[in-house]
Protein backbone atom coordinates (compact mmCIF):
# COMPACT_ATOMS: atom_id res chain seq x y z
CA UNK A 1 0.00 0.00 0.00
CA UNK A 2 1.32 3.45 -0.87
CA UNK A 3 1.87 6.15 1.76
CA UNK A 4 -0.78 8.23 0.08
CA UNK A 5 -3.28 5.38 0.29
CA UNK A 6 -2.55 4.77 3.95
CA UNK A 7 -3.15 8.43 4.75
CA UNK A 8 -6.54 8.30 3.06
CA UNK A 9 -7.92 5.26 4.84
CA UNK A 10 -10.85 6.40 6.95
CA UNK A 11 -12.10 5.32 10.36
CA UNK A 12 -9.78 3.72 12.87
CA UNK A 13 -7.28 2.23 10.44
CA UNK A 14 -3.72 3.43 11.07
CA UNK A 15 -0.37 2.66 9.56
CA UNK A 16 -0.02 -1.05 10.25
CA UNK A 17 2.84 -2.68 12.06
CA UNK A 18 4.22 -5.98 10.91
CA UNK A 19 1.85 -7.86 13.21
CA UNK A 20 -1.17 -6.48 11.32
CA UNK A 21 0.01 -7.34 7.82
CA UNK A 22 -0.72 -10.58 6.02
CA UNK A 23 2.54 -12.49 5.57
CA UNK A 24 4.34 -13.06 2.31
CA UNK A 25 3.04 -15.83 0.12
CA UNK A 26 4.09 -17.82 -2.93
CA UNK A 27 1.79 -17.96 -5.95
CA UNK A 28 1.42 -20.17 -8.96
CA UNK A 29 1.10 -18.23 -12.25
CA UNK A 30 -2.29 -16.58 -12.59
CA UNK A 31 -3.04 -16.44 -8.86
CA UNK A 32 -3.88 -13.00 -7.45
CA UNK A 33 -1.03 -11.12 -5.80
CA UNK A 34 -1.97 -9.63 -2.40
CA UNK A 35 -2.37 -5.88 -2.79
CA UNK A 36 -4.03 -2.88 -1.13
CA UNK A 37 -7.43 -4.58 -0.96
CA UNK A 38 -5.84 -7.55 0.84
CA UNK A 39 -4.24 -5.26 3.41
CA UNK A 40 -7.49 -3.35 3.99
CA UNK A 41 -9.27 -6.58 4.86
CA UNK A 42 -6.41 -7.78 7.04
CA UNK A 43 -6.57 -4.54 9.04
CA UNK A 44 -10.35 -4.80 9.33
CA UNK A 45 -10.10 -8.39 10.56
CA UNK A 46 -7.72 -7.40 13.30
CA UNK A 47 -9.84 -4.43 14.30
CA UNK A 48 -12.96 -6.59 14.48
CA UNK A 49 -11.34 -8.95 16.96
CA UNK A 50 -10.98 -12.00 14.74
CA UNK A 51 -9.10 -14.46 16.92
CA UNK A 52 -9.31 -17.61 19.03
CA UNK A 53 -12.79 -19.10 18.95
CA UNK A 54 -13.69 -17.50 15.58
CA UNK A 55 -14.81 -20.02 12.96
CA UNK A 56 -13.92 -18.09 9.78
CA UNK A 57 -14.48 -18.63 6.07
CA UNK A 58 -12.28 -16.92 3.47
CA UNK A 59 -14.15 -16.87 0.14
CA UNK A 60 -12.10 -16.39 -3.04
CA UNK A 61 -8.96 -17.03 -1.04
CA UNK A 62 -6.48 -16.78 -3.93
CA UNK A 63 -3.00 -17.29 -2.51
CA UNK A 64 -4.49 -17.78 0.96
CA UNK A 65 -2.96 -14.59 2.38
CA UNK A 66 -6.07 -13.60 4.34
CA UNK A 67 -6.74 -17.15 5.48
CA UNK A 68 -3.21 -17.35 6.87
CA UNK A 69 -3.61 -13.96 8.51
CA UNK A 70 -6.79 -15.15 10.24
CA UNK A 71 -5.05 -18.34 11.35
CA UNK A 72 -2.19 -16.31 12.83
CA UNK A 73 -4.78 -14.34 14.78
CA UNK A 74 -5.98 -17.64 16.21
CA UNK A 75 -9.13 -18.29 14.15
CA UNK A 76 -10.22 -21.69 12.89
CA UNK A 77 -10.04 -21.11 9.14
CA UNK A 78 -11.62 -22.63 6.06
CA UNK A 79 -10.67 -21.17 2.66
CA UNK A 80 -12.43 -21.64 -0.68
CA UNK A 81 -11.51 -20.84 -4.27
CA UNK A 82 -12.73 -22.13 -7.61
CA UNK A 83 -9.26 -21.98 -9.18
CA UNK A 84 -7.13 -25.10 -8.94
CA UNK A 85 -3.97 -22.99 -8.97
CA UNK A 86 -5.29 -20.81 -6.17
CA UNK A 87 -6.19 -23.85 -4.07
CA UNK A 88 -2.74 -25.35 -4.66
CA UNK A 89 -1.09 -22.02 -3.75
CA UNK A 90 -3.16 -21.61 -0.58
CA UNK A 91 -2.43 -25.17 0.53
CA UNK A 92 1.27 -24.71 -0.13
CA UNK A 93 1.36 -21.43 1.81
CA UNK A 94 -0.47 -22.99 4.75
CA UNK A 95 2.01 -25.86 4.77
CA UNK A 96 5.02 -23.53 4.54
CA UNK A 97 3.65 -21.41 7.38
CA UNK A 98 2.68 -24.50 9.38
CA UNK A 99 -0.81 -23.12 9.92
CA UNK A 100 -3.95 -25.28 10.17
CA UNK A 101 -5.99 -23.88 7.27
CA UNK A 102 -8.51 -26.11 5.51
CA UNK A 103 -8.59 -25.25 1.78
CA UNK A 104 -11.44 -26.43 -0.43
CA UNK A 105 -11.95 -26.07 -4.16
CA UNK A 106 -15.45 -25.02 -5.16
CA UNK A 107 -17.85 -22.36 -6.35
CA UNK A 108 -18.26 -19.99 -3.41
CA UNK A 109 -20.62 -21.36 -0.74
CA UNK A 110 -21.58 -24.31 -2.89
CA UNK A 111 -18.28 -25.80 -1.77
CA UNK A 112 -19.61 -26.02 1.80
CA UNK A 113 -23.36 -26.76 1.67
CA UNK A 114 -25.09 -26.19 4.97
CA UNK A 115 -22.01 -24.84 6.78
CA UNK A 116 -22.25 -21.67 8.85
CA UNK A 117 -19.50 -19.47 10.27
CA UNK A 118 -18.83 -16.80 12.86
CA UNK A 119 -17.14 -14.67 10.20
CA UNK A 120 -16.92 -14.60 6.41
CA UNK A 121 -14.28 -12.49 4.66
CA UNK A 122 -13.95 -12.08 0.92
CA UNK A 123 -11.82 -10.26 -1.62
CA UNK A 124 -13.72 -11.41 -4.71
CA UNK A 125 -13.33 -10.51 -8.37
CA UNK A 126 -14.91 -7.05 -8.68
CA UNK A 127 -13.39 -5.24 -11.68
CA UNK A 128 -15.90 -4.36 -14.43
CA UNK A 129 -14.92 -6.12 -17.64
CA UNK A 130 -16.29 -6.83 -21.10
CA UNK A 131 -18.10 -10.15 -21.12
CA UNK A 132 -21.05 -11.39 -19.13
CA UNK A 133 -19.28 -13.86 -16.85
CA UNK A 134 -16.07 -14.48 -14.94
CA UNK A 135 -13.34 -15.98 -17.18
CA UNK A 136 -12.86 -19.72 -16.76
CA UNK A 137 -9.10 -19.55 -17.28
CA UNK A 138 -6.20 -17.12 -17.07
CA UNK A 139 -5.19 -14.40 -14.61
CA UNK A 140 -8.31 -12.34 -15.38
CA UNK A 141 -10.28 -14.90 -13.42
CA UNK A 142 -8.96 -13.25 -10.26
CA UNK A 143 -10.43 -9.81 -10.98
CA UNK A 144 -12.82 -9.71 -13.98
CA UNK A 145 -16.47 -9.75 -12.89
CA UNK A 146 -18.76 -8.89 -15.79
CA UNK A 147 -19.83 -5.51 -17.22
CA UNK A 148 -20.74 -4.02 -13.84
CA UNK A 149 -18.20 -5.91 -11.73
CA UNK A 150 -20.94 -7.64 -9.77
CA UNK A 151 -21.12 -11.21 -11.11
CA UNK A 152 -19.52 -12.61 -7.95
CA UNK A 153 -20.45 -9.81 -5.53
CA UNK A 154 -24.18 -10.31 -6.04
CA UNK A 155 -23.94 -14.01 -5.31
CA UNK A 156 -22.01 -13.38 -2.10
CA UNK A 157 -24.57 -10.76 -1.04
CA UNK A 158 -27.45 -13.15 -1.69
CA UNK A 159 -25.85 -16.05 0.23
CA UNK A 160 -24.08 -14.28 3.11
CA UNK A 161 -26.98 -14.20 5.56
CA UNK A 162 -27.47 -17.97 5.42
CA UNK A 163 -23.73 -18.58 5.83
CA UNK A 164 -23.48 -16.57 9.05
CA UNK A 165 -24.38 -17.72 12.54
CA UNK A 166 -26.36 -15.35 14.78
CA UNK A 167 -24.04 -12.45 15.58
CA UNK A 168 -21.85 -13.42 12.62
CA UNK A 169 -19.69 -10.92 10.73
CA UNK A 170 -19.15 -10.33 7.01
CA UNK A 171 -16.16 -8.31 5.75
CA UNK A 172 -16.05 -7.65 2.03
CA UNK A 173 -13.75 -5.46 -0.06
CA UNK A 174 -14.58 -4.06 -3.48
CA UNK A 175 -13.99 -1.21 -5.89
CA UNK A 176 -16.06 1.92 -6.11
CA UNK A 177 -16.36 1.06 -9.81
CA UNK A 178 -18.61 -1.90 -8.93
CA UNK A 179 -21.21 0.11 -7.00
CA UNK A 180 -20.68 -0.39 -3.26
CA UNK A 181 -24.12 1.14 -2.70
CA UNK A 182 -25.60 -1.88 -4.45
CA UNK A 183 -23.73 -4.19 -2.10
CA UNK A 184 -24.95 -2.25 0.94
CA UNK A 185 -28.52 -2.37 -0.37
CA UNK A 186 -28.48 -6.08 -1.11
CA UNK A 187 -26.95 -7.02 2.22
CA UNK A 188 -29.38 -4.79 4.08
CA UNK A 189 -32.31 -6.31 2.20
CA UNK A 190 -31.03 -9.76 3.15
CA UNK A 191 -31.23 -8.86 6.82
CA UNK A 192 -27.71 -7.74 7.75
CA UNK A 193 -26.78 -4.57 9.63
CA UNK A 194 -24.43 -2.98 7.08
CA UNK A 195 -21.91 -0.15 7.02
CA UNK A 196 -18.91 0.99 4.98
CA UNK A 197 -16.03 1.01 7.45
CA UNK A 198 -13.00 1.92 5.32
CA UNK A 199 -12.30 3.87 2.15
CA UNK A 200 -9.01 4.37 0.36
CA UNK A 201 -8.21 6.00 -2.97
CA UNK A 202 -5.37 4.53 -5.00
CA UNK A 203 -3.97 5.06 -8.50
CA UNK A 204 -5.26 2.78 -11.22
CA UNK A 205 -3.38 -0.47 -11.52
CA UNK A 206 -2.36 -1.90 -14.91
CA UNK A 207 -5.69 -3.69 -15.54
CA UNK A 208 -7.90 -0.69 -14.76
CA UNK A 209 -5.57 1.68 -16.60
CA UNK A 210 -5.79 -0.40 -19.78
CA UNK A 211 -9.58 -0.48 -19.42
CA UNK A 212 -10.06 3.22 -18.64
CA UNK A 213 -11.58 4.17 -22.02
CA UNK A 214 -14.09 1.33 -21.81
CA UNK A 215 -14.98 2.24 -18.21
CA UNK A 216 -15.46 5.87 -19.22
CA UNK A 217 -17.72 4.88 -22.12
CA UNK A 218 -19.86 2.88 -19.69
CA UNK A 219 -20.15 5.87 -17.37
CA UNK A 220 -18.27 4.16 -14.54
CA UNK A 221 -15.57 6.83 -14.21
CA UNK A 222 -17.21 9.75 -12.45
CA UNK A 223 -14.53 12.15 -11.22
CA UNK A 224 -10.85 11.32 -11.33
CA UNK A 225 -9.93 9.35 -14.43
CA UNK A 226 -6.80 7.80 -12.96
CA UNK A 227 -7.85 6.94 -9.39
CA UNK A 228 -9.96 4.17 -7.89
CA UNK A 229 -11.69 3.97 -4.52
CA UNK A 230 -11.64 0.73 -2.55
CA UNK A 231 -14.10 0.16 0.28
CA UNK A 232 -14.53 -2.39 3.05
CA UNK A 233 -18.17 -3.27 3.72
CA UNK A 234 -19.13 -4.73 7.08
CA UNK A 235 -22.27 -6.72 7.70
CA UNK A 236 -23.48 -8.12 11.01
CA UNK A 237 -26.20 -10.74 11.44
CA UNK A 238 -28.15 -9.76 14.55
Short mmCIF file of N, CA, C and O in Angstrom, two decimals, residues 56-154:
data_model
loop_
_atom_site.label_atom_id
_atom_site.label_comp_id
_atom_site.label_asym_id
_atom_site.label_seq_id
_atom_site.Cartn_x
_atom_site.Cartn_y
_atom_site.Cartn_z
N UNK A 56 -13.96 -19.07 10.87
CA UNK A 56 -13.92 -18.09 9.78
C UNK A 56 -13.82 -18.76 8.43
O UNK A 56 -13.08 -19.74 8.25
N UNK A 57 -14.54 -18.20 7.46
CA UNK A 57 -14.48 -18.63 6.07
C UNK A 57 -13.89 -17.52 5.22
O UNK A 57 -14.35 -16.38 5.27
N UNK A 58 -12.87 -17.85 4.43
CA UNK A 58 -12.28 -16.92 3.47
C UNK A 58 -12.72 -17.34 2.08
O UNK A 58 -12.24 -18.35 1.54
N UNK A 59 -13.65 -16.58 1.49
CA UNK A 59 -14.15 -16.87 0.14
C UNK A 59 -13.26 -16.20 -0.89
O UNK A 59 -12.86 -15.05 -0.72
N UNK A 60 -12.99 -16.89 -1.99
CA UNK A 60 -12.10 -16.39 -3.04
C UNK A 60 -10.72 -16.16 -2.45
O UNK A 60 -10.14 -15.07 -2.57
N UNK A 61 -10.17 -17.18 -1.85
CA UNK A 61 -8.96 -17.03 -1.04
C UNK A 61 -7.71 -16.70 -1.86
O UNK A 61 -6.77 -16.13 -1.33
N UNK A 62 -7.67 -17.06 -3.14
CA UNK A 62 -6.48 -16.78 -3.93
C UNK A 62 -5.27 -17.49 -3.37
O UNK A 62 -5.26 -18.70 -3.18
N UNK A 63 -4.24 -16.71 -3.05
CA UNK A 63 -3.00 -17.29 -2.51
C UNK A 63 -3.17 -17.78 -1.08
O UNK A 63 -2.28 -18.45 -0.54
N UNK A 64 -4.29 -17.41 -0.43
CA UNK A 64 -4.49 -17.78 0.96
C UNK A 64 -3.97 -16.76 1.95
O UNK A 64 -3.95 -17.02 3.15
N UNK A 65 -3.57 -15.57 1.49
CA UNK A 65 -2.96 -14.59 2.38
C UNK A 65 -3.87 -14.22 3.54
O UNK A 65 -3.43 -14.14 4.70
N UNK A 66 -5.16 -13.97 3.27
CA UNK A 66 -6.07 -13.60 4.34
C UNK A 66 -6.40 -14.77 5.24
O UNK A 66 -6.58 -14.61 6.45
N UNK A 67 -6.50 -15.95 4.66
CA UNK A 67 -6.74 -17.15 5.48
C UNK A 67 -5.60 -17.37 6.45
O UNK A 67 -5.81 -17.67 7.64
N UNK A 68 -4.37 -17.20 5.99
CA UNK A 68 -3.21 -17.35 6.87
C UNK A 68 -3.19 -16.26 7.93
O UNK A 68 -2.84 -16.52 9.09
N UNK A 69 -3.55 -15.05 7.55
CA UNK A 69 -3.61 -13.96 8.51
C UNK A 69 -4.60 -14.28 9.63
O UNK A 69 -4.32 -14.09 10.81
N UNK A 70 -5.78 -14.78 9.24
CA UNK A 70 -6.79 -15.15 10.24
C UNK A 70 -6.29 -16.27 11.14
O UNK A 70 -6.51 -16.26 12.36
N UNK A 71 -5.59 -17.24 10.55
CA UNK A 71 -5.05 -18.34 11.35
C UNK A 71 -4.00 -17.84 12.33
O UNK A 71 -3.93 -18.31 13.47
N UNK A 72 -3.19 -16.88 11.91
CA UNK A 72 -2.19 -16.31 12.83
C UNK A 72 -2.85 -15.57 13.98
O UNK A 72 -2.30 -15.49 15.08
N UNK A 73 -4.04 -15.02 13.72
CA UNK A 73 -4.78 -14.34 14.78
C UNK A 73 -5.46 -15.34 15.71
O UNK A 73 -6.00 -14.94 16.74
N UNK A 74 -5.44 -16.61 15.35
CA UNK A 74 -5.98 -17.64 16.21
C UNK A 74 -7.29 -18.24 15.76
O UNK A 74 -7.84 -19.12 16.44
N UNK A 75 -7.84 -17.78 14.63
CA UNK A 75 -9.13 -18.29 14.15
C UNK A 75 -8.99 -19.70 13.60
O UNK A 75 -7.92 -20.12 13.17
N UNK A 76 -10.11 -20.40 13.59
CA UNK A 76 -10.22 -21.69 12.89
C UNK A 76 -10.68 -21.38 11.47
O UNK A 76 -11.78 -20.87 11.27
N UNK A 77 -9.86 -21.68 10.47
CA UNK A 77 -10.04 -21.11 9.14
C UNK A 77 -10.32 -22.18 8.08
O UNK A 77 -9.61 -23.18 7.98
N UNK A 78 -11.35 -21.90 7.28
CA UNK A 78 -11.62 -22.63 6.06
C UNK A 78 -11.52 -21.65 4.90
O UNK A 78 -12.03 -20.52 4.99
N UNK A 79 -10.86 -22.04 3.82
CA UNK A 79 -10.67 -21.17 2.66
C UNK A 79 -11.20 -21.86 1.41
O UNK A 79 -11.05 -23.08 1.26
N UNK A 80 -11.81 -21.10 0.52
CA UNK A 80 -12.43 -21.64 -0.68
C UNK A 80 -12.01 -20.82 -1.90
O UNK A 80 -11.97 -19.59 -1.84
N UNK A 81 -11.72 -21.50 -2.98
CA UNK A 81 -11.51 -20.84 -4.27
C UNK A 81 -11.89 -21.82 -5.37
O UNK A 81 -11.77 -23.04 -5.20
N UNK A 82 -12.35 -21.28 -6.50
CA UNK A 82 -12.73 -22.13 -7.61
C UNK A 82 -11.54 -22.50 -8.49
O UNK A 82 -11.58 -23.46 -9.25
N UNK A 83 -10.44 -21.76 -8.36
CA UNK A 83 -9.26 -21.98 -9.18
C UNK A 83 -8.38 -23.08 -8.59
O UNK A 83 -8.00 -23.02 -7.42
N UNK A 84 -8.02 -24.04 -9.41
CA UNK A 84 -7.13 -25.10 -8.94
C UNK A 84 -5.77 -24.54 -8.54
O UNK A 84 -5.18 -24.98 -7.55
N UNK A 85 -5.28 -23.57 -9.31
CA UNK A 85 -3.97 -22.99 -8.97
C UNK A 85 -4.03 -22.21 -7.66
O UNK A 85 -3.09 -22.22 -6.88
N UNK A 86 -5.14 -21.53 -7.44
CA UNK A 86 -5.29 -20.81 -6.17
C UNK A 86 -5.34 -21.78 -5.00
O UNK A 86 -4.69 -21.56 -3.97
N UNK A 87 -6.09 -22.85 -5.14
CA UNK A 87 -6.19 -23.85 -4.07
C UNK A 87 -4.81 -24.45 -3.79
O UNK A 87 -4.41 -24.59 -2.63
N UNK A 88 -4.08 -24.79 -4.85
CA UNK A 88 -2.74 -25.35 -4.66
C UNK A 88 -1.82 -24.34 -3.97
O UNK A 88 -1.04 -24.69 -3.08
N UNK A 89 -1.92 -23.05 -4.37
CA UNK A 89 -1.09 -22.02 -3.75
C UNK A 89 -1.44 -21.85 -2.28
O UNK A 89 -0.54 -21.75 -1.42
N UNK A 90 -2.73 -21.80 -1.97
CA UNK A 90 -3.16 -21.61 -0.58
C UNK A 90 -2.72 -22.79 0.29
O UNK A 90 -2.26 -22.61 1.43
N UNK A 91 -2.85 -24.00 -0.23
CA UNK A 91 -2.43 -25.17 0.53
C UNK A 91 -0.92 -25.16 0.76
O UNK A 91 -0.45 -25.48 1.86
N UNK A 92 -0.18 -24.78 -0.26
CA UNK A 92 1.27 -24.71 -0.13
C UNK A 92 1.67 -23.65 0.91
O UNK A 92 2.53 -23.91 1.76
N UNK A 93 1.03 -22.50 0.85
CA UNK A 93 1.36 -21.43 1.81
C UNK A 93 1.01 -21.83 3.24
O UNK A 93 1.74 -21.51 4.18
N UNK A 94 -0.11 -22.52 3.42
CA UNK A 94 -0.47 -22.99 4.75
C UNK A 94 0.56 -24.00 5.27
O UNK A 94 0.95 -23.96 6.44
N UNK A 95 1.01 -24.87 4.37
CA UNK A 95 2.01 -25.86 4.77
C UNK A 95 3.34 -25.19 5.12
O UNK A 95 3.98 -25.53 6.12
N UNK A 96 3.75 -24.22 4.28
CA UNK A 96 5.02 -23.53 4.54
C UNK A 96 4.97 -22.75 5.86
O UNK A 96 5.96 -22.66 6.58
N UNK A 97 3.80 -22.18 6.16
CA UNK A 97 3.65 -21.41 7.38
C UNK A 97 3.32 -22.28 8.58
O UNK A 97 3.28 -21.78 9.71
N UNK A 98 3.06 -23.56 8.32
CA UNK A 98 2.68 -24.50 9.38
C UNK A 98 1.45 -24.01 10.14
O UNK A 98 1.40 -24.01 11.37
N UNK A 99 0.44 -23.60 9.35
CA UNK A 99 -0.81 -23.12 9.92
C UNK A 99 -1.95 -24.05 9.51
O UNK A 99 -2.02 -24.50 8.37
N UNK A 100 -2.88 -24.32 10.43
CA UNK A 100 -3.95 -25.28 10.17
C UNK A 100 -5.12 -24.66 9.41
O UNK A 100 -6.18 -24.38 9.98
N UNK A 101 -4.94 -24.43 8.12
CA UNK A 101 -5.99 -23.88 7.27
C UNK A 101 -6.54 -24.98 6.38
O UNK A 101 -5.78 -25.66 5.68
N UNK A 102 -7.86 -25.16 6.39
CA UNK A 102 -8.51 -26.11 5.51
C UNK A 102 -8.86 -25.41 4.21
O UNK A 102 -9.59 -24.40 4.22
N UNK A 103 -8.36 -25.89 3.08
CA UNK A 103 -8.59 -25.25 1.78
C UNK A 103 -9.42 -26.17 0.91
O UNK A 103 -9.06 -27.34 0.70
N UNK A 104 -10.54 -25.67 0.42
CA UNK A 104 -11.44 -26.43 -0.43
C UNK A 104 -11.55 -25.78 -1.80
O UNK A 104 -11.55 -24.55 -1.91
N UNK A 105 -11.67 -26.60 -2.83
CA UNK A 105 -11.95 -26.07 -4.16
C UNK A 105 -13.45 -26.15 -4.41
O UNK A 105 -14.08 -27.18 -4.17
N UNK A 106 -14.03 -25.03 -4.86
CA UNK A 106 -15.45 -25.02 -5.16
C UNK A 106 -15.95 -23.64 -5.52
O UNK A 106 -15.21 -22.66 -5.48
N UNK A 107 -17.21 -23.57 -5.87
CA UNK A 107 -17.85 -22.36 -6.35
C UNK A 107 -18.52 -21.66 -5.18
O UNK A 107 -19.67 -21.95 -4.82
N UNK A 108 -17.77 -20.76 -4.54
CA UNK A 108 -18.26 -19.99 -3.41
C UNK A 108 -18.85 -20.90 -2.34
O UNK A 108 -18.26 -21.91 -1.99
N UNK A 109 -20.05 -20.59 -1.84
CA UNK A 109 -20.62 -21.36 -0.74
C UNK A 109 -21.14 -22.72 -1.15
O UNK A 109 -21.46 -23.55 -0.29
N UNK A 110 -21.20 -22.96 -2.45
CA UNK A 110 -21.58 -24.31 -2.89
C UNK A 110 -20.53 -25.34 -2.49
O UNK A 110 -20.82 -26.54 -2.46
N UNK A 111 -19.34 -24.88 -2.20
CA UNK A 111 -18.28 -25.80 -1.77
C UNK A 111 -18.53 -26.33 -0.37
O UNK A 111 -17.93 -27.35 0.02
N UNK A 112 -19.40 -25.65 0.39
CA UNK A 112 -19.61 -26.02 1.80
C UNK A 112 -21.11 -25.98 2.12
O UNK A 112 -21.57 -25.19 2.94
N UNK A 113 -21.90 -26.83 1.48
CA UNK A 113 -23.36 -26.76 1.67
C UNK A 113 -23.75 -26.97 3.13
O UNK A 113 -23.29 -27.90 3.79
N UNK A 114 -24.58 -26.06 3.62
CA UNK A 114 -25.09 -26.19 4.97
C UNK A 114 -24.19 -25.66 6.07
O UNK A 114 -24.62 -25.57 7.22
N UNK A 115 -22.94 -25.32 5.75
CA UNK A 115 -22.01 -24.84 6.78
C UNK A 115 -22.34 -23.39 7.15
O UNK A 115 -22.73 -22.59 6.30
N UNK A 116 -22.14 -23.05 8.40
CA UNK A 116 -22.25 -21.67 8.85
C UNK A 116 -21.00 -21.29 9.61
O UNK A 116 -20.28 -22.16 10.12
N UNK A 117 -20.76 -19.97 9.71
CA UNK A 117 -19.50 -19.47 10.27
C UNK A 117 -19.75 -18.26 11.15
O UNK A 117 -20.75 -17.55 11.01
N UNK A 118 -18.80 -18.02 12.05
CA UNK A 118 -18.83 -16.80 12.86
C UNK A 118 -18.44 -15.58 12.04
O UNK A 118 -18.87 -14.46 12.35
N UNK A 119 -17.60 -15.78 11.03
CA UNK A 119 -17.14 -14.67 10.20
C UNK A 119 -16.88 -15.17 8.78
O UNK A 119 -16.39 -16.29 8.59
N UNK A 120 -17.23 -14.34 7.82
CA UNK A 120 -16.92 -14.60 6.41
C UNK A 120 -16.18 -13.37 5.89
O UNK A 120 -16.65 -12.24 6.04
N UNK A 121 -15.02 -13.58 5.30
CA UNK A 121 -14.28 -12.49 4.66
C UNK A 121 -14.11 -12.83 3.19
O UNK A 121 -14.01 -14.01 2.82
N UNK A 122 -14.09 -11.81 2.35
CA UNK A 122 -13.95 -12.08 0.92
C UNK A 122 -13.35 -10.89 0.19
O UNK A 122 -13.76 -9.74 0.40
N UNK A 123 -12.38 -11.20 -0.66
CA UNK A 123 -11.82 -10.26 -1.62
C UNK A 123 -12.09 -10.87 -2.99
O UNK A 123 -11.22 -11.48 -3.61
N UNK A 124 -13.32 -10.71 -3.49
CA UNK A 124 -13.72 -11.41 -4.71
C UNK A 124 -13.32 -10.66 -5.97
O UNK A 124 -12.90 -9.50 -5.90
N UNK A 125 -13.46 -11.28 -7.13
CA UNK A 125 -13.33 -10.51 -8.37
C UNK A 125 -14.38 -9.40 -8.39
O UNK A 125 -15.56 -9.65 -8.11
N UNK A 126 -13.95 -8.16 -8.70
CA UNK A 126 -14.91 -7.05 -8.68
C UNK A 126 -14.64 -6.00 -9.75
O UNK A 126 -15.26 -4.93 -9.75
N UNK A 127 -13.72 -6.25 -10.66
CA UNK A 127 -13.39 -5.24 -11.68
C UNK A 127 -14.34 -5.37 -12.86
O UNK A 127 -14.47 -6.45 -13.45
N UNK A 128 -15.06 -4.30 -13.23
CA UNK A 128 -15.90 -4.36 -14.43
C UNK A 128 -15.08 -4.73 -15.65
O UNK A 128 -13.95 -4.27 -15.83
N UNK A 129 -15.66 -5.59 -16.48
CA UNK A 129 -14.92 -6.12 -17.64
C UNK A 129 -15.89 -6.47 -18.75
O UNK A 129 -17.04 -6.86 -18.49
N UNK A 130 -15.47 -6.34 -20.00
CA UNK A 130 -16.29 -6.83 -21.10
C UNK A 130 -16.56 -8.32 -20.92
O UNK A 130 -15.72 -9.06 -20.42
N UNK A 131 -17.72 -8.75 -21.31
CA UNK A 131 -18.10 -10.15 -21.12
C UNK A 131 -19.09 -10.28 -19.98
O UNK A 131 -19.07 -9.51 -19.02
N UNK A 132 -19.96 -11.26 -20.08
CA UNK A 132 -21.05 -11.39 -19.13
C UNK A 132 -20.74 -12.27 -17.94
O UNK A 132 -21.54 -12.37 -17.02
N UNK A 133 -19.58 -12.92 -17.93
CA UNK A 133 -19.28 -13.86 -16.85
C UNK A 133 -17.81 -13.75 -16.47
O UNK A 133 -17.01 -13.10 -17.15
N UNK A 134 -17.46 -14.41 -15.37
CA UNK A 134 -16.07 -14.48 -14.94
C UNK A 134 -15.31 -15.42 -15.87
O UNK A 134 -15.81 -16.50 -16.21
N UNK A 135 -14.10 -15.08 -16.32
CA UNK A 135 -13.34 -15.98 -17.18
C UNK A 135 -13.11 -17.34 -16.51
O UNK A 135 -12.96 -17.42 -15.28
N UNK A 136 -13.09 -18.37 -17.30
CA UNK A 136 -12.86 -19.72 -16.76
C UNK A 136 -11.38 -20.04 -16.62
O UNK A 136 -11.02 -20.96 -15.89
N UNK A 137 -10.54 -19.28 -17.32
CA UNK A 137 -9.10 -19.55 -17.28
C UNK A 137 -8.35 -18.22 -17.33
O UNK A 137 -8.89 -17.19 -17.71
N UNK A 138 -7.08 -18.27 -16.94
CA UNK A 138 -6.20 -17.12 -17.07
C UNK A 138 -6.24 -16.22 -15.85
O UNK A 138 -7.11 -16.33 -14.98
N UNK A 139 -5.29 -15.28 -15.78
CA UNK A 139 -5.19 -14.40 -14.61
C UNK A 139 -6.41 -13.51 -14.41
O UNK A 139 -6.72 -13.12 -13.29
N UNK A 140 -7.13 -13.17 -15.51
CA UNK A 140 -8.31 -12.34 -15.38
C UNK A 140 -9.40 -12.95 -14.51
O UNK A 140 -10.28 -12.24 -14.02
N UNK A 141 -9.31 -14.24 -14.29
CA UNK A 141 -10.28 -14.90 -13.42
C UNK A 141 -10.25 -14.35 -12.00
O UNK A 141 -11.23 -14.43 -11.27
N UNK A 142 -9.11 -13.77 -11.61
CA UNK A 142 -8.96 -13.25 -10.26
C UNK A 142 -9.61 -11.89 -10.06
O UNK A 142 -9.82 -11.47 -8.91
N UNK A 143 -9.90 -11.16 -11.16
CA UNK A 143 -10.43 -9.81 -10.98
C UNK A 143 -11.61 -9.47 -11.89
O UNK A 143 -12.46 -8.67 -11.53
N UNK A 144 -11.73 -10.06 -13.07
CA UNK A 144 -12.82 -9.71 -13.98
C UNK A 144 -14.15 -10.24 -13.46
O UNK A 144 -14.26 -11.40 -13.07
N UNK A 145 -15.20 -9.37 -13.50
CA UNK A 145 -16.47 -9.75 -12.89
C UNK A 145 -17.67 -9.20 -13.65
O UNK A 145 -18.62 -8.69 -13.07
N UNK A 146 -17.62 -9.30 -14.98
CA UNK A 146 -18.76 -8.89 -15.79
C UNK A 146 -18.83 -7.38 -15.99
O UNK A 146 -18.05 -6.62 -15.43
N UNK A 147 -19.79 -6.92 -16.81
CA UNK A 147 -19.83 -5.51 -17.22
C UNK A 147 -19.97 -4.52 -16.08
O UNK A 147 -19.53 -3.38 -16.20
N UNK A 148 -20.60 -4.93 -14.97
CA UNK A 148 -20.74 -4.02 -13.84
C UNK A 148 -19.89 -4.43 -12.64
O UNK A 148 -19.99 -3.82 -11.57
N UNK A 149 -19.07 -5.45 -12.81
CA UNK A 149 -18.20 -5.91 -11.73
C UNK A 149 -18.91 -6.65 -10.61
O UNK A 149 -18.32 -6.86 -9.54
N UNK A 150 -20.13 -7.12 -10.85
CA UNK A 150 -20.94 -7.64 -9.77
C UNK A 150 -21.32 -9.11 -9.94
O UNK A 150 -22.14 -9.63 -9.15
N UNK A 151 -20.75 -9.81 -10.89
CA UNK A 151 -21.12 -11.21 -11.11
C UNK A 151 -20.92 -12.04 -9.85
O UNK A 151 -21.78 -12.86 -9.47
N UNK A 152 -19.81 -11.85 -9.17
CA UNK A 152 -19.52 -12.61 -7.95
C UNK A 152 -20.08 -11.89 -6.72
O UNK A 152 -20.63 -12.52 -5.81
N UNK A 153 -19.96 -10.58 -6.68
CA UNK A 153 -20.45 -9.81 -5.53
C UNK A 153 -21.92 -10.08 -5.24
O UNK A 153 -22.31 -10.27 -4.07
N UNK A 154 -22.75 -10.10 -6.27
CA UNK A 154 -24.18 -10.31 -6.04
C UNK A 154 -24.46 -11.68 -5.44
O UNK A 154 -25.33 -11.82 -4.57
#
